[in-house]
Amino acid sequence: MTDVAIVGIGIHPFGRTDGVSGLQQGVHAAKEALSDAEIEWKDIEFAYGGSSAAGSADTMVSELGLTGVPFMNVSNGCATGGSALLSAYTTIKSGQFDIGMAVGFDKHPRGAFNADPEAAGLQKWYGETGLMLTTQFFGMKIQRYMHDYGITSDALALVAEKAFNNGSLNPNAWRRDPVSKEDILNGMMVSDPLTKFMFCSPAEGAVALILCKADIASKFTTKPLYLKGAAFRSRPLGSFEVFSPSLEIERGPSPTVGAAKATFEMAGIGHEDIDLAQLQDTESGAEIMHMAENGFCKDGDQEKMLQDGDTNIDGKFPVNTDGGCIANGEPVGASGLRQVYENCVQLRGAAGKRQVPNNPKTAYTHVYGAPGISACTIITN
Amino acid sequence: MSTQKPIADNLFTWPSDSPKLIGSKDTETGRYFFPAKNSNQHEKVELSNKGKLWTWTVQRFLPKTPYIEQVAPEDFKPYAVGYIELPGEIMVESRLVGIDPKELEIGMEMELTIEPFVKNEEGEELLIFAFKPSVNS
């Protein structure tokens, strides 16, 4: 079987860049990825890309060059970047093309996302009466989880504190100032038990990756990385998802559980082989629950792991080494690819002050979003 | 006196001395749905008006559109939201009223209530469903 390598990575810093459109940020990331792989746009045989709120990715060709390249737009909510990557992966696996690009970018207005009930297949009253807010869902999911598994608000604050610490070491992060645990806990309550410092915000940013057939990777880089597993799942019956006027009493697994399992099976390795992970942290509680949903610990173990600093950069199992969504914000189309970008930087040993020690070899990403979708990857060097 | 009407049709039985949420039941699988699904495979059912609080949070900031309460952000009153487990049926998401959010506890007994929400352009008062702590608990 043809293996798939990542040979070029590019990023436009996350946060707020006034005067630069989301699409222009995508072009910036694309050019940086091309230069990283020491190739030109004309060498790219195919591309997949998308954003949720910043326009059609394929219009980038007017800036990158009119080479006639097949450039396909991907739209998959929070998994847009992950879906672009998965599409690029299968395109190379199929033998159709040898080298291509996956790109994701976005630019959202300030404040919480606007929701349209009818676009989400829901009735108008649900939005009109103030039930259709993602922040409520996150508050309610972690509230129940804390009740069931003994997770404390202190653990929620530790996740956010770590995110800001890691963000302070990442020149591409949005939030680069550490925030103390006390300030996080005493911050304005947004949706109990989550304070404003525990939530990520919609933001801007872009990431591009160059992928190719593994047997030609050495032409482009001395440090190729290999995409060993990538899988995507939508929600199964009984999962607890955003925008649900009702839920089944019998609880079931989340889409993350299925995506994680499929990714590990594809890679043919186990959880013990993973040296670091980027896990969806829309808010602090999400990172905690996703540690278990992805199979890295048992429900409830997170409390001790966080108190012991296990998920810090120098801990036993570093999580969200670039500051995650909490420090980078969430430009929906780019967010999943940012996680892959960070793992590539870490596996190349190029992460500077936030480098995970002891030459990590295998890294994991997990993105999750509305309306109950999840995509995971495993990358090795 | 202003007239009152439910914010949406087929949401709860009204007018009624003992209002109930209107759900539906899949006649093949027995699964409950709320709000009710309109399909040949579903029969309309009145859901239990009592249940247990499964989880909760508080909406602390004024929601953007499509929220329809006309209020300045500084005058906005936070409201509690939760899921109520209706035994043997389904869990429904609802506003929680009649209790200080600090007193909310997972597992507490709750019952359905119909509450005035906002007035529409015609001056009619729109009614919504909510759950409050059960009187007997």
mmCIF file of C-alpha atoms in Angstrom, chain A residues 10-282:
data_model
loop_
_atom_site.group_PDB
_atom_site.id
_atom_site.type_symbol
_atom_site.label_atom_id
_atom_site.label_comp_id
_atom_site.label_asym_id
_atom_site.label_seq_id
_atom_site.Cartn_x
_atom_site.Cartn_y
_atom_site.Cartn_z
ATOM 1 C CA GLY A 10 2.278 26.515 6.537
ATOM 2 C CA ILE A 11 0.309 28.684 8.938
ATOM 3 C CA HIS A 12 -1.102 32.186 9.166
ATOM 4 C CA PRO A 13 -1.003 33.309 12.817
ATOM 5 C CA PHE A 14 -4.278 32.783 14.675
ATOM 6 C CA GLY A 15 -6.270 35.516 16.409
ATOM 7 C CA ARG A 16 -7.355 38.794 14.868
ATOM 8 C CA THR A 17 -5.688 40.211 11.768
ATOM 9 C CA ASP A 18 -7.639 43.284 10.751
ATOM 10 C CA GLY A 19 -7.533 44.125 7.066
ATOM 11 C CA VAL A 20 -6.552 40.609 5.964
ATOM 12 C CA SER A 21 -9.399 38.436 4.672
ATOM 13 C CA GLY A 22 -9.735 34.796 5.648
ATOM 14 C CA LEU A 23 -8.980 33.809 2.078
ATOM 15 C CA GLN A 24 -5.784 35.902 2.069
ATOM 16 C CA GLN A 25 -4.750 34.172 5.276
ATOM 17 C CA GLY A 26 -5.328 30.872 3.475
ATOM 18 C CA VAL A 27 -3.116 32.005 0.607
ATOM 19 C CA HIS A 28 -0.426 33.018 3.114
ATOM 20 C CA ALA A 29 -0.518 29.544 4.693
ATOM 21 C CA ALA A 30 -0.500 27.869 1.265
ATOM 22 C CA LYS A 31 2.572 29.831 0.139
ATOM 23 C CA GLU A 32 4.369 29.058 3.388
ATOM 24 C CA ALA A 33 3.622 25.326 2.967
ATOM 25 C CA LEU A 34 4.892 25.372 -0.629
ATOM 26 C CA SER A 35 8.078 27.107 0.447
ATOM 27 C CA ASP A 36 8.500 24.654 3.339
ATOM 28 C CA ALA A 37 8.383 21.765 0.828
ATOM 29 C CA GLU A 38 10.573 23.753 -1.582
ATOM 30 C CA ILE A 39 8.088 23.384 -4.410
ATOM 31 C CA GLU A 40 5.932 25.692 -6.469
ATOM 32 C CA TRP A 41 2.164 25.906 -6.892
ATOM 33 C CA LYS A 42 2.481 24.439 -10.420
ATOM 34 C CA ASP A 43 3.836 21.214 -8.847
ATOM 35 C CA ILE A 44 0.588 20.703 -6.925
ATOM 36 C CA GLU A 45 -1.609 18.114 -8.668
ATOM 37 C CA PHE A 46 -4.768 18.579 -6.564
ATOM 38 C CA ALA A 47 -6.090 20.549 -3.614
ATOM 39 C CA TYR A 48 -8.897 20.339 -1.060
ATOM 40 C CA GLY A 49 -9.829 23.299 1.068
ATOM 41 C CA GLY A 50 -12.563 25.051 2.945
ATOM 42 C CA SER A 51 -13.794 27.615 5.396
ATOM 43 C CA SER A 52 -17.108 27.950 7.178
ATOM 44 C CA ALA A 53 -17.469 31.741 6.996
ATOM 45 C CA ALA A 54 -14.684 33.164 4.821
ATOM 46 C CA GLY A 55 -15.491 32.130 1.288
ATOM 47 C CA SER A 56 -14.671 29.411 -1.223
ATOM 48 C CA ALA A 57 -11.192 27.943 -0.999
ATOM 49 C CA ASP A 58 -10.934 27.264 -4.723
ATOM 50 C CA THR A 59 -10.899 30.987 -5.496
ATOM 51 C CA MET A 60 -7.339 30.953 -4.107
ATOM 52 C CA VAL A 61 -6.177 29.910 -7.562
ATOM 53 C CA SER A 62 -6.445 33.536 -8.679
ATOM 54 C CA GLU A 63 -3.674 34.349 -6.181
ATOM 55 C CA LEU A 64 -1.684 31.115 -6.331
ATOM 56 C CA GLY A 65 -1.753 30.640 -10.085
ATOM 57 C CA LEU A 66 -4.126 29.497 -12.818
ATOM 58 C CA THR A 67 -2.572 26.086 -13.366
ATOM 59 C CA GLY A 68 -5.847 24.268 -13.990
ATOM 60 C CA VAL A 69 -5.362 22.254 -10.806
ATOM 61 C CA PRO A 70 -8.485 20.423 -9.545
ATOM 62 C CA PHE A 71 -9.287 22.375 -6.368
ATOM 63 C CA MET A 72 -12.248 20.976 -4.437
ATOM 64 C CA ASN A 73 -14.133 22.880 -1.753
ATOM 65 C CA VAL A 74 -14.914 21.072 1.474
ATOM 66 C CA SER A 75 -17.609 22.177 3.886
ATOM 67 C CA ASN A 76 -18.001 20.106 7.021
ATOM 68 C CA GLY A 77 -18.467 22.493 9.936
ATOM 69 C CA CYS A 78 -15.789 22.097 12.573
ATOM 70 C CA ALA A 79 -14.347 19.107 10.703
ATOM 71 C CA THR A 80 -13.792 21.089 7.482
ATOM 72 C CA GLY A 81 -9.997 20.986 7.813
ATOM 73 C CA GLY A 82 -10.060 17.364 8.909
ATOM 74 C CA SER A 83 -12.257 16.442 5.960
ATOM 75 C CA ALA A 84 -9.919 18.267 3.541
ATOM 76 C CA LEU A 85 -6.993 16.310 4.978
ATOM 77 C CA LEU A 86 -8.872 13.003 4.824
ATOM 78 C CA SER A 87 -9.854 13.695 1.217
ATOM 79 C CA ALA A 88 -6.237 14.462 0.298
ATOM 80 C CA TYR A 89 -5.152 11.284 2.049
ATOM 81 C CA THR A 90 -7.559 9.043 0.161
ATOM 82 C CA THR A 91 -6.764 10.770 -3.132
ATOM 83 C CA ILE A 92 -3.087 9.862 -2.753
ATOM 84 C CA LYS A 93 -3.903 6.393 -1.395
ATOM 85 C CA SER A 94 -6.061 5.730 -4.428
ATOM 86 C CA GLY A 95 -3.128 6.418 -6.727
ATOM 87 C CA GLN A 96 -4.982 9.129 -8.609
ATOM 88 C CA PHE A 97 -2.419 11.826 -7.779
ATOM 89 C CA ASP A 98 1.006 11.895 -6.126
ATOM 90 C CA ILE A 99 1.134 15.301 -4.452
ATOM 91 C CA GLY A 100 -1.477 17.792 -3.283
ATOM 92 C CA MET A 101 -2.565 20.338 -0.718
ATOM 93 C CA ALA A 102 -5.110 20.498 2.099
ATOM 94 C CA VAL A 103 -5.938 23.980 3.322
ATOM 95 C CA GLY A 104 -8.357 25.423 5.871
ATOM 96 C CA PHE A 105 -8.958 29.033 6.845
ATOM 97 C CA ASP A 106 -11.581 31.204 8.500
ATOM 98 C CA LYS A 107 -12.478 34.618 9.814
ATOM 99 C CA HIS A 108 -15.427 34.960 12.191
ATOM 100 C CA PRO A 109 -17.009 38.061 13.689
ATOM 101 C CA ARG A 110 -16.468 38.653 17.412
ATOM 102 C CA GLY A 111 -18.671 36.972 20.010
ATOM 103 C CA ALA A 112 -20.490 33.659 20.155
ATOM 104 C CA PHE A 113 -21.554 32.008 16.902
ATOM 105 C CA ASN A 114 -24.995 32.956 15.586
ATOM 106 C CA ALA A 115 -27.282 30.015 15.219
ATOM 107 C CA ASP A 116 -30.072 29.537 12.721
ATOM 108 C CA PRO A 117 -32.576 26.928 13.954
ATOM 109 C CA GLU A 118 -34.090 26.190 10.552
ATOM 110 C CA ALA A 119 -30.688 25.704 8.890
ATOM 111 C CA ALA A 120 -29.974 23.142 11.612
ATOM 112 C CA GLY A 121 -33.247 21.298 11.008
ATOM 113 C CA LEU A 122 -34.849 22.698 14.168
ATOM 114 C CA GLN A 123 -37.998 24.697 14.848
ATOM 115 C CA LYS A 124 -37.895 28.476 15.275
ATOM 116 C CA TRP A 125 -39.097 28.513 18.896
ATOM 117 C CA TYR A 126 -35.926 26.683 19.942
ATOM 118 C CA GLY A 127 -33.786 29.673 18.997
ATOM 119 C CA GLU A 128 -36.355 32.319 19.921
ATOM 120 C CA THR A 129 -36.643 31.106 23.515
ATOM 121 C CA GLY A 130 -32.884 31.097 24.127
ATOM 122 C CA LEU A 131 -32.072 27.387 24.109
ATOM 123 C CA MET A 132 -29.908 27.350 20.972
ATOM 124 C CA LEU A 133 -26.494 28.297 22.305
ATOM 125 C CA THR A 134 -23.385 26.158 22.007
ATOM 126 C CA THR A 135 -22.137 27.560 25.317
ATOM 127 C CA GLN A 136 -25.141 26.044 27.134
ATOM 128 C CA PHE A 137 -24.435 22.629 25.664
ATOM 129 C CA PHE A 138 -20.811 22.709 26.818
ATOM 130 C CA GLY A 139 -21.852 23.821 30.307
ATOM 131 C CA MET A 140 -24.472 21.083 30.583
ATOM 132 C CA LYS A 141 -22.276 18.278 29.225
ATOM 133 C CA ILE A 142 -19.395 18.940 31.634
ATOM 134 C CA GLN A 143 -21.830 19.603 34.525
ATOM 135 C CA ARG A 144 -23.197 16.080 34.186
ATOM 136 C CA TYR A 145 -19.715 14.616 33.645
ATOM 137 C CA MET A 146 -18.396 16.301 36.821
ATOM 138 C CA HIS A 147 -21.364 14.876 38.738
ATOM 139 C CA ASP A 148 -20.797 11.369 37.385
ATOM 140 C CA TYR A 149 -17.003 11.179 37.628
ATOM 141 C CA GLY A 150 -15.928 13.563 40.390
ATOM 142 C CA ILE A 151 -14.188 16.159 38.224
ATOM 143 C CA THR A 152 -13.782 19.523 40.003
ATOM 144 C CA SER A 153 -13.849 23.151 38.874
ATOM 145 C CA ASP A 154 -10.200 23.222 39.889
ATOM 146 C CA ALA A 155 -9.460 20.704 37.103
ATOM 147 C CA LEU A 156 -11.348 22.888 34.615
ATOM 148 C CA ALA A 157 -9.153 25.824 35.618
ATOM 149 C CA LEU A 158 -5.971 23.748 35.323
ATOM 150 C CA VAL A 159 -6.818 22.967 31.690
ATOM 151 C CA ALA A 160 -7.237 26.659 30.876
ATOM 152 C CA GLU A 161 -4.120 27.653 32.827
ATOM 153 C CA LYS A 162 -2.098 25.126 30.811
ATOM 154 C CA ALA A 163 -3.604 26.413 27.551
ATOM 155 C CA PHE A 164 -2.521 29.995 28.266
ATOM 156 C CA ASN A 165 0.929 28.846 29.439
ATOM 157 C CA ASN A 166 1.441 26.870 26.227
ATOM 158 C CA GLY A 167 0.018 29.727 24.162
ATOM 159 C CA SER A 168 2.591 32.061 25.714
ATOM 160 C CA LEU A 169 5.290 29.819 24.169
ATOM 161 C CA ASN A 170 3.698 29.780 20.708
ATOM 162 C CA PRO A 171 4.415 32.759 18.422
ATOM 163 C CA ASN A 172 1.382 31.863 16.232
ATOM 164 C CA ALA A 173 -1.082 31.768 19.144
ATOM 165 C CA TRP A 174 -3.699 34.424 19.797
ATOM 166 C CA ARG A 175 -3.630 34.458 23.615
ATOM 167 C CA ARG A 176 -0.001 34.709 24.637
ATOM 168 C CA ASP A 177 -0.293 35.899 28.231
ATOM 169 C CA PRO A 178 -0.453 33.384 31.061
ATOM 170 C CA VAL A 179 -3.578 33.582 33.244
ATOM 171 C CA SER A 180 -3.478 32.240 36.809
ATOM 172 C CA LYS A 181 -5.744 29.470 38.014
ATOM 173 C CA GLU A 182 -7.328 31.870 40.519
ATOM 174 C CA ASP A 183 -8.118 34.444 37.821
ATOM 175 C CA ILE A 184 -9.611 31.703 35.645
ATOM 176 C CA LEU A 185 -11.859 30.462 38.464
ATOM 177 C CA ASN A 186 -12.888 34.012 39.408
ATOM 178 C CA GLY A 187 -13.514 35.073 35.809
ATOM 179 C CA MET A 188 -17.003 36.007 34.670
ATOM 180 C CA MET A 189 -19.286 32.971 34.622
ATOM 181 C CA VAL A 190 -20.502 32.372 31.052
ATOM 182 C CA SER A 191 -22.406 29.108 31.351
ATOM 183 C CA ASP A 192 -22.031 27.356 34.689
ATOM 184 C CA PRO A 193 -19.596 25.789 35.575
ATOM 185 C CA LEU A 194 -17.527 27.437 32.809
ATOM 186 C CA THR A 195 -16.011 30.909 33.183
ATOM 187 C CA LYS A 196 -14.968 33.136 30.280
ATOM 188 C CA PHE A 197 -11.327 32.020 30.510
ATOM 189 C CA MET A 198 -12.369 28.378 30.051
ATOM 190 C CA PHE A 199 -13.958 29.001 26.646
ATOM 191 C CA CYS A 200 -12.295 29.479 23.286
ATOM 192 C CA SER A 201 -13.599 32.253 21.023
ATOM 193 C CA PRO A 202 -14.322 32.348 17.316
ATOM 194 C CA ALA A 203 -11.232 33.776 15.615
ATOM 195 C CA GLU A 204 -9.178 33.887 12.426
ATOM 196 C CA GLY A 205 -6.337 31.875 11.000
ATOM 197 C CA ALA A 206 -5.243 29.459 8.289
ATOM 198 C CA VAL A 207 -3.204 26.292 7.864
ATOM 199 C CA ALA A 208 -2.019 24.470 4.751
ATOM 200 C CA LEU A 209 -0.343 21.089 4.412
ATOM 201 C CA ILE A 210 1.425 19.493 1.436
ATOM 202 C CA LEU A 211 0.910 15.739 1.208
ATOM 203 C CA CYS A 212 2.493 13.239 -1.158
ATOM 204 C CA LYS A 213 3.134 9.565 -1.796
ATOM 205 C CA ALA A 214 5.581 8.427 0.867
ATOM 206 C CA ASP A 215 8.099 7.023 -1.636
ATOM 207 C CA ILE A 216 8.711 10.438 -3.163
ATOM 208 C CA ALA A 217 8.786 12.345 0.147
ATOM 209 C CA SER A 218 12.587 12.533 0.363
ATOM 210 C CA LYS A 219 12.583 14.775 -2.723
ATOM 211 C CA PHE A 220 10.943 17.541 -0.668
ATOM 212 C CA THR A 221 12.196 17.220 2.885
ATOM 213 C CA THR A 222 14.798 15.539 5.045
ATOM 214 C CA LYS A 223 12.181 14.983 7.746
ATOM 215 C CA PRO A 224 9.052 13.517 6.159
ATOM 216 C CA LEU A 225 6.199 12.686 8.510
ATOM 217 C CA TYR A 226 3.699 9.940 7.820
ATOM 218 C CA LEU A 227 -0.052 10.120 8.134
ATOM 219 C CA LYS A 228 -0.700 6.639 9.503
ATOM 220 C CA GLY A 229 -4.354 6.973 10.372
ATOM 221 C CA ALA A 230 -7.201 9.375 9.706
ATOM 222 C CA ALA A 231 -10.905 8.820 10.285
ATOM 223 C CA PHE A 232 -14.100 10.799 10.555
ATOM 224 C CA ARG A 233 -17.408 9.894 12.210
ATOM 225 C CA SER A 234 -20.816 11.524 12.663
ATOM 226 C CA ARG A 235 -22.956 11.035 15.763
ATOM 227 C CA PRO A 236 -24.344 7.663 16.744
ATOM 228 C CA LEU A 237 -27.678 7.139 18.523
ATOM 229 C CA GLY A 238 -27.576 8.253 22.145
ATOM 230 C CA SER A 239 -24.697 10.729 21.957
ATOM 231 C CA PHE A 240 -25.096 14.105 23.697
ATOM 232 C CA GLU A 241 -24.730 16.838 21.093
ATOM 233 C CA VAL A 242 -25.195 20.545 20.713
ATOM 234 C CA PHE A 243 -28.645 21.840 19.668
ATOM 235 C CA SER A 244 -30.688 18.914 20.988
ATOM 236 C CA PRO A 245 -34.216 19.825 22.124
ATOM 237 C CA SER A 246 -34.365 16.286 23.499
ATOM 238 C CA LEU A 247 -32.030 13.364 24.210
ATOM 239 C CA GLU A 248 -32.423 9.606 24.484
ATOM 240 C CA ILE A 249 -32.535 8.441 28.100
ATOM 241 C CA GLU A 250 -30.240 5.561 27.222
ATOM 242 C CA ARG A 251 -26.884 7.258 26.768
ATOM 243 C CA GLY A 252 -24.522 6.110 24.011
ATOM 244 C CA PRO A 253 -20.960 6.853 22.913
ATOM 245 C CA SER A 254 -19.949 10.127 21.258
ATOM 246 C CA PRO A 255 -18.797 10.330 17.620
ATOM 247 C CA THR A 256 -15.273 10.761 19.029
ATOM 248 C CA VAL A 257 -15.236 7.195 20.355
ATOM 249 C CA GLY A 258 -15.879 5.787 16.876
ATOM 250 C CA ALA A 259 -13.459 8.110 15.101
ATOM 251 C CA ALA A 260 -10.679 7.356 17.606
ATOM 252 C CA LYS A 261 -11.165 3.607 17.344
ATOM 253 C CA ALA A 262 -11.108 3.689 13.548
ATOM 254 C CA THR A 263 -7.977 5.851 13.529
ATOM 255 C CA PHE A 264 -6.052 3.523 15.856
ATOM 256 C CA GLU A 265 -7.147 0.471 13.863
ATOM 257 C CA MET A 266 -5.995 2.101 10.652
ATOM 258 C CA ALA A 267 -2.612 3.023 12.134
ATOM 259 C CA GLY A 268 -2.221 -0.417 13.712
ATOM 260 C CA ILE A 269 -0.842 1.008 16.946
ATOM 261 C CA GLY A 270 -2.114 1.454 20.501
ATOM 262 C CA HIS A 271 -2.704 4.382 22.845
ATOM 263 C CA GLU A 272 0.560 3.637 24.653
ATOM 264 C CA ASP A 273 2.441 4.534 21.456
ATOM 265 C CA ILE A 274 1.157 8.116 21.387
ATOM 266 C CA ASP A 275 3.706 10.648 22.692
ATOM 267 C CA LEU A 276 1.508 13.748 22.565
ATOM 268 C CA ALA A 277 -1.994 14.742 21.520
ATOM 269 C CA GLN A 278 -3.989 17.748 20.380
ATOM 270 C CA LEU A 279 -7.573 17.260 21.605
ATOM 271 C CA GLN A 280 -10.558 19.486 20.862
ATOM 272 C CA ASP A 281 -10.782 21.994 23.718
ATOM 273 C CA THR A 282 -13.690 24.230 22.759
#
